[in-house]
Amino acid sequence: HLFELFKQEDKNNYKYVCFYTTAIYTGFRLGEILGLEWKDVNFDTNVITVNRTCLYSKAKGGLYTETPKTSLSMGSLKVPQGVMDVLMKWHELQNEQHIKVGDKWIENDRIFTKWNGLPLDGTAPGYYFKRFCERTGMPYVSNHSFRHFNASVLISSGVDVKTVQSCLGHSTPMTTLSIYAHSFRSSQARAMDTVADTINFKKAVSE
């Protein structure tokens, strides 16, 4: 339903459609998405690589860039073609904005930018999504909820903890297990039910 609503969005909001599509399918942290640059996207292989994170600190004078939270965050993730199509469309719209702004455009390779090419502020996506939910009646959730959604889908699909850890960029599998313990237990319970249904357990033990 969310993506159907996204299809109806005005092109002026398309960077946010692209932002949340990327967030849902990758599970990247907010700062990792904001830190993405076009050179991090391989349109031939459908791979997106995290090389930096964009953060905000008043003490450091506003937005600043540093290496990702963990060394494992500096990894690559293959995404569906649909995600790449959204990124390509946004790339075209961003180039149109560049031409429209002209000399006021500040050269920057960041994927998510303000009207003049500067890196997008970390509060902007959440502000957009809150207004989007008010307009459409969608329930509002925080940006981090999309990361949790991505992880929950991976786990419920039977993906092993090591792979989930790698996708989320956690430092160890134990970190992933501690955060998503309930999801893993639920997934394991469903797996056991599947085994029982397959071998018709009740019939087998009564014979």
GROMACS .gro file of N, CA and C in nm, residues 36-161:
model
  378
   36LEU      N    1   2.532   0.816   0.123
   36LEU     CA    2   2.551   0.751  -0.007
   36LEU      C    3   2.581   0.852  -0.117
   37GLU      N    4   2.673   0.815  -0.204
   37GLU     CA    5   2.705   0.897  -0.321
   37GLU      C    6   2.682   0.814  -0.446
   38TRP      N    7   2.667   0.883  -0.558
   38TRP     CA    8   2.634   0.811  -0.681
   38TRP      C    9   2.741   0.710  -0.719
   39LYS      N   10   2.866   0.737  -0.683
   39LYS     CA   11   2.972   0.641  -0.715
   39LYS      C   12   2.961   0.513  -0.632
   40ASP      N   13   2.874   0.516  -0.529
   40ASP     CA   14   2.852   0.397  -0.448
   40ASP      C   15   2.749   0.302  -0.509
   41VAL      N   16   2.685   0.346  -0.618
   41VAL     CA   17   2.580   0.267  -0.681
   41VAL      C   18   2.629   0.213  -0.815
   42ASN      N   19   2.625   0.081  -0.828
   42ASN     CA   20   2.664   0.017  -0.953
   42ASN      C   21   2.536  -0.026  -1.025
   43PHE      N   22   2.498   0.049  -1.126
   43PHE     CA   23   2.374   0.021  -1.197
   43PHE      C   24   2.384  -0.103  -1.287
   44ASP      N   25   2.505  -0.151  -1.309
   44ASP     CA   26   2.522  -0.272  -1.390
   44ASP      C   27   2.501  -0.399  -1.308
   45THR      N   28   2.542  -0.395  -1.182
   45THR     CA   29   2.533  -0.514  -1.097
   45THR      C   30   2.423  -0.504  -0.991
   46ASN      N   31   2.357  -0.386  -0.984
   46ASN     CA   32   2.251  -0.363  -0.882
   46ASN      C   33   2.305  -0.369  -0.740
   47VAL      N   34   2.429  -0.325  -0.722
   47VAL     CA   35   2.493  -0.329  -0.591
   47VAL      C   36   2.513  -0.187  -0.536
   48ILE      N   37   2.475  -0.169  -0.409
   48ILE     CA   38   2.498  -0.042  -0.340
   48ILE      C   39   2.599  -0.067  -0.229
   49THR      N   40   2.700   0.018  -0.220
   49THR     CA   41   2.805   0.003  -0.121
   49THR      C   42   2.805   0.118  -0.022
   50VAL      N   43   2.812   0.084   0.106
   50VAL     CA   44   2.821   0.186   0.212
   50VAL      C   45   2.968   0.216   0.238
   51ASN      N   46   3.009   0.339   0.215
   51ASN     CA   47   3.147   0.380   0.237
   51ASN      C   48   3.163   0.490   0.342
   52ARG      N   49   3.049   0.549   0.383
   52ARG     CA   50   3.057   0.661   0.478
   52ARG      C   51   2.921   0.679   0.544
   53THR      N   52   2.918   0.757   0.649
   53THR     CA   53   2.792   0.791   0.714
   53THR      C   54   2.789   0.941   0.739
   54CYS      N   55   2.673   1.000   0.722
   54CYS     CA   56   2.655   1.144   0.737
   54CYS      C   57   2.582   1.170   0.869
   55LEU      N   58   2.644   1.248   0.956
   55LEU     CA   59   2.589   1.272   1.089
   55LEU      C   60   2.578   1.422   1.116
   56TYR      N   61   2.510   1.456   1.224
   56TYR     CA   62   2.496   1.596   1.262
   56TYR      C   63   2.543   1.618   1.405
   57SER      N   64   2.619   1.724   1.423
   57SER     CA   65   2.664   1.762   1.557
   57SER      C   66   2.678   1.914   1.562
   58LYS      N   67   2.609   1.974   1.655
   58LYS     CA   68   2.617   2.119   1.670
   58LYS      C   69   2.761   2.158   1.706
   59ALA      N   70   2.825   2.074   1.787
   59ALA     CA   71   2.962   2.101   1.830
   59ALA      C   72   3.061   2.097   1.714
   60LYS      N   73   3.027   2.017   1.611
   60LYS     CA   74   3.115   2.005   1.495
   60LYS      C   75   3.072   2.095   1.380
   61GLY      N   76   2.978   2.184   1.409
   61GLY     CA   77   2.938   2.281   1.308
   61GLY      C   78   2.831   2.234   1.212
   62GLY      N   79   2.756   2.130   1.249
   62GLY     CA   80   2.648   2.083   1.162
   62GLY      C   81   2.674   1.945   1.106
   63LEU      N   82   2.645   1.927   0.978
   63LEU     CA   83   2.665   1.797   0.915
   63LEU      C   84   2.813   1.766   0.899
   64TYR      N   85   2.848   1.641   0.924
   64TYR     CA   86   2.986   1.597   0.899
   64TYR      C   87   2.984   1.452   0.856
   65THR      N   88   3.089   1.408   0.793
   65THR     CA   89   3.097   1.272   0.738
   65THR      C   90   3.209   1.194   0.806
   66GLU      N   91   3.182   1.067   0.836
   66GLU     CA   92   3.285   0.981   0.892
   66GLU      C   93   3.265   0.840   0.840
   67THR      N   94   3.357   0.750   0.876
   67THR     CA   95   3.344   0.612   0.834
   67THR      C   96   3.226   0.550   0.906
   68PRO      N   97   3.166   0.444   0.851
   68PRO     CA   98   3.047   0.383   0.911
   68PRO      C   99   3.068   0.337   1.054
   69LYS      N  100   2.955   0.307   1.120
   69LYS     CA  101   2.953   0.270   1.262
   69LYS      C  102   3.045   0.152   1.292
   70THR      N  103   3.046   0.053   1.207
   70THR     CA  104   3.134  -0.062   1.224
   70THR      C  105   3.202  -0.092   1.091
   71SER      N  106   3.312  -0.167   1.096
   71SER     CA  107   3.381  -0.202   0.972
   71SER      C  108   3.291  -0.286   0.883
   72LEU      N  109   3.201  -0.364   0.945
   72LEU     CA  110   3.110  -0.447   0.867
   72LEU      C  111   3.008  -0.363   0.792
   73SER      N  112   2.985  -0.238   0.841
   73SER     CA  113   2.891  -0.151   0.772
   73SER      C  114   2.945  -0.109   0.636
   74MET      N  115   3.077  -0.115   0.622
   74MET     CA  116   3.138  -0.078   0.495
   74MET      C  117   3.129  -0.198   0.401
   75GLY      N  118   3.007  -0.235   0.369
   75GLY     CA  119   2.985  -0.351   0.284
   75GLY      C  120   2.897  -0.317   0.167
   76SER      N  121   2.870  -0.419   0.086
   76SER     CA  122   2.789  -0.402  -0.034
   76SER      C  123   2.665  -0.488  -0.025
   77LEU      N  124   2.559  -0.439  -0.086
   77LEU     CA  125   2.431  -0.510  -0.082
   77LEU      C  126   2.368  -0.507  -0.221
   78LYS      N  127   2.330  -0.624  -0.269
   78LYS     CA  128   2.262  -0.634  -0.398
   78LYS      C  129   2.113  -0.610  -0.376
   79VAL      N  130   2.054  -0.522  -0.457
   79VAL     CA  131   1.913  -0.486  -0.439
   79VAL      C  132   1.833  -0.520  -0.565
   80PRO      N  133   1.701  -0.530  -0.553
   80PRO     CA  134   1.617  -0.562  -0.669
   80PRO      C  135   1.624  -0.453  -0.776
   81GLN      N  136   1.593  -0.491  -0.899
   81GLN     CA  137   1.596  -0.397  -1.010
   81GLN      C  138   1.502  -0.279  -0.987
   82GLY      N  139   1.389  -0.305  -0.920
   82GLY     CA  140   1.295  -0.197  -0.894
   82GLY      C  141   1.355  -0.084  -0.814
   83VAL      N  142   1.442  -0.117  -0.719
   83VAL     CA  143   1.510  -0.015  -0.639
   83VAL      C  144   1.604   0.065  -0.728
   84MET      N  145   1.675  -0.003  -0.815
   84MET     CA  146   1.767   0.065  -0.907
   84MET      C  147   1.692   0.157  -1.002
   85ASP      N  148   1.573   0.116  -1.044
   85ASP     CA  149   1.491   0.199  -1.132
   85ASP      C  150   1.451   0.329  -1.063
   86VAL      N  151   1.417   0.318  -0.934
   86VAL     CA  152   1.380   0.437  -0.856
   86VAL      C  153   1.501   0.529  -0.842
   87LEU      N  154   1.617   0.471  -0.814
   87LEU     CA  155   1.739   0.550  -0.803
   87LEU      C  156   1.773   0.620  -0.935
   88MET      N  157   1.757   0.548  -1.045
   88MET     CA  158   1.786   0.607  -1.176
   88MET      C  159   1.693   0.723  -1.207
   89LYS      N  160   1.565   0.707  -1.174
   89LYS     CA  161   1.469   0.815  -1.197
   89LYS      C  162   1.504   0.938  -1.113
   90TRP      N  163   1.542   0.915  -0.987
   90TRP     CA  164   1.581   1.026  -0.902
   90TRP      C  165   1.708   1.094  -0.954
   91HIS      N  166   1.800   1.015  -1.007
   91HIS     CA  167   1.923   1.070  -1.065
   91HIS      C  168   1.889   1.167  -1.178
   92GLU      N  169   1.794   1.129  -1.260
   92GLU     CA  170   1.751   1.214  -1.372
   92GLU      C  171   1.686   1.342  -1.320
   93LEU      N  172   1.601   1.329  -1.219
   93LEU     CA  173   1.533   1.447  -1.162
   93LEU      C  174   1.632   1.539  -1.092
   94GLN      N  175   1.732   1.478  -1.028
   94GLN     CA  176   1.835   1.559  -0.962
   94GLN      C  177   1.916   1.638  -1.064
   95ASN      N  178   1.944   1.576  -1.176
   95ASN     CA  179   2.016   1.645  -1.284
   95ASN      C  180   1.933   1.761  -1.340
   96GLU      N  181   1.801   1.740  -1.349
   96GLU     CA  182   1.712   1.847  -1.393
   96GLU      C  183   1.716   1.964  -1.294
   97GLN      N  184   1.718   1.931  -1.166
   97GLN     CA  185   1.726   2.034  -1.063
   97GLN      C  186   1.859   2.110  -1.073
   98HIS      N  187   1.965   2.037  -1.101
   98HIS     CA  188   2.098   2.096  -1.118
   98HIS      C  189   2.096   2.201  -1.230
   99ILE      N  190   2.037   2.164  -1.341
   99ILE     CA  191   2.029   2.255  -1.456
   99ILE      C  192   1.942   2.376  -1.424
  100LYS      N  193   1.832   2.351  -1.355
  100LYS     CA  194   1.739   2.458  -1.319
  100LYS      C  195   1.804   2.560  -1.226
  101VAL      N  196   1.880   2.512  -1.129
  101VAL     CA  197   1.945   2.600  -1.031
  101VAL      C  198   2.064   2.674  -1.091
  102GLY      N  199   2.133   2.607  -1.183
  102GLY     CA  200   2.246   2.672  -1.251
  102GLY      C  201   2.364   2.696  -1.160
  103ASP      N  202   2.413   2.820  -1.156
  103ASP     CA  203   2.533   2.855  -1.080
  103ASP      C  204   2.516   2.840  -0.929
  104LYS      N  205   2.392   2.834  -0.882
  104LYS     CA  206   2.368   2.821  -0.738
  104LYS      C  207   2.390   2.678  -0.690
  105TRP      N  208   2.400   2.585  -0.787
  105TRP     CA  209   2.420   2.444  -0.749
  105TRP      C  210   2.561   2.423  -0.696
  106ILE      N  211   2.572   2.357  -0.584
  106ILE     CA  212   2.701   2.327  -0.522
  106ILE      C  213   2.736   2.181  -0.554
  107GLU      N  214   2.842   2.164  -0.630
  107GLU     CA  215   2.879   2.030  -0.676
  107GLU      C  216   2.895   1.933  -0.560
  108ASN      N  217   2.826   1.822  -0.571
  108ASN     CA  218   2.827   1.722  -0.466
  108ASN      C  219   2.781   1.590  -0.525
  109ASP      N  220   2.848   1.483  -0.490
  109ASP     CA  221   2.811   1.352  -0.546
  109ASP      C  222   2.706   1.280  -0.461
  110ARG      N  223   2.658   1.345  -0.356
  110ARG     CA  224   2.560   1.281  -0.269
  110ARG      C  225   2.431   1.250  -0.345
  111ILE      N  226   2.372   1.136  -0.312
  111ILE     CA  227   2.246   1.098  -0.376
  111ILE      C  228   2.132   1.185  -0.324
  112PHE      N  229   2.130   1.206  -0.193
  112PHE     CA  230   2.019   1.280  -0.134
  112PHE      C  231   2.066   1.421  -0.095
  113THR      N  232   2.015   1.518  -0.169
  113THR     CA  233   2.061   1.655  -0.155
  113THR      C  234   1.946   1.754  -0.138
  114LYS      N  235   1.983   1.873  -0.092
  114LYS     CA  236   1.888   1.984  -0.087
  114LYS      C  237   1.871   2.039  -0.228
  115TRP      N  238   1.792   2.144  -0.241
  115TRP     CA  239   1.762   2.204  -0.371
  115TRP      C  240   1.886   2.254  -0.442
  116ASN      N  241   1.993   2.285  -0.365
  116ASN     CA  242   2.113   2.344  -0.424
  116ASN      C  243   2.233   2.250  -0.429
  117GLY      N  244   2.209   2.121  -0.402
  117GLY     CA  245   2.317   2.023  -0.413
  117GLY      C  246   2.386   1.989  -0.283
  118LEU      N  247   2.362   2.067  -0.178
  118LEU     CA  248   2.423   2.036  -0.049
  118LEU      C  249   2.361   1.908   0.009
  119PRO      N  250   2.436   1.835   0.094
  119PRO     CA  251   2.382   1.713   0.153
  119PRO      C  252   2.251   1.739   0.227
  120LEU      N  253   2.158   1.645   0.215
  120LEU     CA  254   2.028   1.658   0.279
  120LEU      C  255   2.042   1.649   0.431
  121ASP      N  256   1.971   1.733   0.501
  121ASP     CA  257   1.972   1.731   0.647
  121ASP      C  258   1.903   1.605   0.699
  122GLY      N  259   1.952   1.553   0.811
  122GLY     CA  260   1.899   1.428   0.865
  122GLY      C  261   1.755   1.434   0.912
  123THR      N  262   1.704   1.554   0.940
  123THR     CA  263   1.566   1.566   0.986
  123THR      C  264   1.466   1.574   0.871
  124ALA      N  265   1.514   1.601   0.750
  124ALA     CA  266   1.425   1.623   0.636
  124ALA      C  267   1.340   1.502   0.599
  125PRO      N  268   1.396   1.380   0.590
  125PRO     CA  269   1.313   1.265   0.554
  125PRO      C  270   1.198   1.242   0.651
  126GLY      N  271   1.228   1.248   0.782
  126GLY     CA  272   1.124   1.226   0.883
  126GLY      C  273   1.016   1.332   0.877
  127TYR      N  274   1.055   1.457   0.853
  127TYR     CA  275   0.958   1.567   0.842
  127TYR      C  276   0.866   1.543   0.722
  128TYR      N  277   0.927   1.500   0.609
  128TYR     CA  278   0.846   1.469   0.490
  128TYR      C  279   0.750   1.355   0.521
  129PHE      N  280   0.802   1.246   0.583
  129PHE     CA  281   0.719   1.127   0.602
  129PHE      C  282   0.604   1.155   0.696
  130LYS      N  283   0.625   1.240   0.795
  130LYS     CA  284   0.518   1.276   0.887
  130LYS      C  285   0.406   1.347   0.811
  131ARG      N  286   0.441   1.440   0.725
  131ARG     CA  287   0.341   1.512   0.645
  131ARG      C  288   0.274   1.417   0.545
  132PHE      N  289   0.353   1.326   0.489
  132PHE     CA  290   0.301   1.227   0.395
  132PHE      C  291   0.194   1.141   0.463
  133CYS      N  292   0.220   1.097   0.586
  133CYS     CA  293   0.125   1.014   0.661
  133CYS      C  294  -0.001   1.093   0.694
  134GLU      N  295   0.014   1.220   0.726
  134GLU     CA  296  -0.103   1.305   0.755
  134GLU      C  297  -0.190   1.320   0.631
  135ARG      N  298  -0.127   1.329   0.515
  135ARG     CA  299  -0.202   1.346   0.389
  135ARG      C  300  -0.272   1.219   0.346
  136THR      N  301  -0.208   1.105   0.371
  136THR     CA  302  -0.257   0.978   0.315
  136THR      C  303  -0.328   0.889   0.416
  137GLY      N  304  -0.313   0.920   0.544
  137GLY     CA  305  -0.374   0.835   0.646
  137GLY      C  306  -0.288   0.716   0.685
  138MET      N  307  -0.167   0.710   0.632
  138MET     CA  308  -0.075   0.603   0.670
  138MET      C  309  -0.030   0.624   0.813
  139PRO      N  310  -0.015   0.517   0.891
  139PRO     CA  311   0.036   0.533   1.029
  139PRO      C  312   0.182   0.576   1.025
  140TYR      N  313   0.216   0.673   1.108
  140TYR     CA  314   0.353   0.725   1.109
  140TYR      C  315   0.444   0.634   1.191
  141VAL      N  316   0.563   0.608   1.137
  141VAL     CA  317   0.666   0.535   1.210
  141VAL      C  318   0.798   0.609   1.192
  142SER      N  319   0.892   0.587   1.281
  142SER     CA  320   1.021   0.655   1.273
  142SER      C  321   1.106   0.596   1.160
  143ASN      N  322   1.209   0.670   1.122
  143ASN     CA  323   1.300   0.621   1.017
  143ASN      C  324   1.362   0.487   1.056
  144HIS      N  325   1.395   0.472   1.184
  144HIS     CA  326   1.462   0.350   1.228
  144HIS      C  327   1.370   0.229   1.218
  145SER      N  328   1.239   0.252   1.217
  145SER     CA  329   1.143   0.142   1.206
  145SER      C  330   1.158   0.068   1.073
  146PHE      N  331   1.202   0.139   0.970
  146PHE     CA  332   1.220   0.075   0.840
  146PHE      C  333   1.337  -0.023   0.844
  147ARG      N  334   1.437   0.010   0.923
  147ARG     CA  335   1.551  -0.082   0.942
  147ARG      C  336   1.504  -0.208   1.015
  148HIS      N  337   1.423  -0.189   1.118
  148HIS     CA  338   1.369  -0.304   1.192
  148HIS      C  339   1.277  -0.388   1.103
  149PHE      N  340   1.200  -0.321   1.018
  149PHE     CA  341   1.111  -0.394   0.927
  149PHE      C  342   1.194  -0.482   0.833
  150ASN      N  343   1.300  -0.424   0.779
  150ASN     CA  344   1.386  -0.500   0.688
  150ASN      C  345   1.442  -0.624   0.758
  151ALA      N  346   1.490  -0.605   0.882
  151ALA     CA  347   1.547  -0.717   0.958
  151ALA      C  348   1.442  -0.823   0.986
  152SER      N  349   1.322  -0.781   1.023
  152SER     CA  350   1.214  -0.875   1.056
  152SER      C  351   1.174  -0.958   0.935
  153VAL      N  352   1.172  -0.895   0.817
  153VAL     CA  353   1.138  -0.968   0.694
  153VAL      C  354   1.246  -1.072   0.664
  154LEU      N  355   1.372  -1.035   0.680
  154LEU     CA  356   1.481  -1.130   0.656
  154LEU      C  357   1.468  -1.251   0.750
  155ILE      N  358   1.444  -1.222   0.877
  155ILE     CA  359   1.437  -1.329   0.977
  155ILE      C  360   1.317  -1.419   0.953
  156SER      N  361   1.201  -1.358   0.926
  156SER     CA  362   1.079  -1.438   0.904
  156SER      C  363   1.088  -1.521   0.777
  157SER      N  364   1.176  -1.480   0.687
  157SER     CA  365   1.195  -1.555   0.562
  157SER      C  366   1.293  -1.670   0.580
  158GLY      N  367   1.348  -1.682   0.702
  158GLY     CA  368   1.438  -1.794   0.729
  158GLY      C  369   1.584  -1.766   0.705
  159VAL      N  370   1.620  -1.638   0.686
  159VAL     CA  371   1.760  -1.604   0.663
  159VAL      C  372   1.838  -1.625   0.793
  160ASP      N  373   1.956  -1.686   0.784
  160ASP     CA  374   2.033  -1.717   0.904
  160ASP      C  375   2.089  -1.591   0.969
  161VAL      N  376   2.122  -1.602   1.098
  161VAL     CA  377   2.163  -1.485   1.176
  161VAL      C  378   2.291  -1.421   1.123
   0.00000   0.00000   0.00000
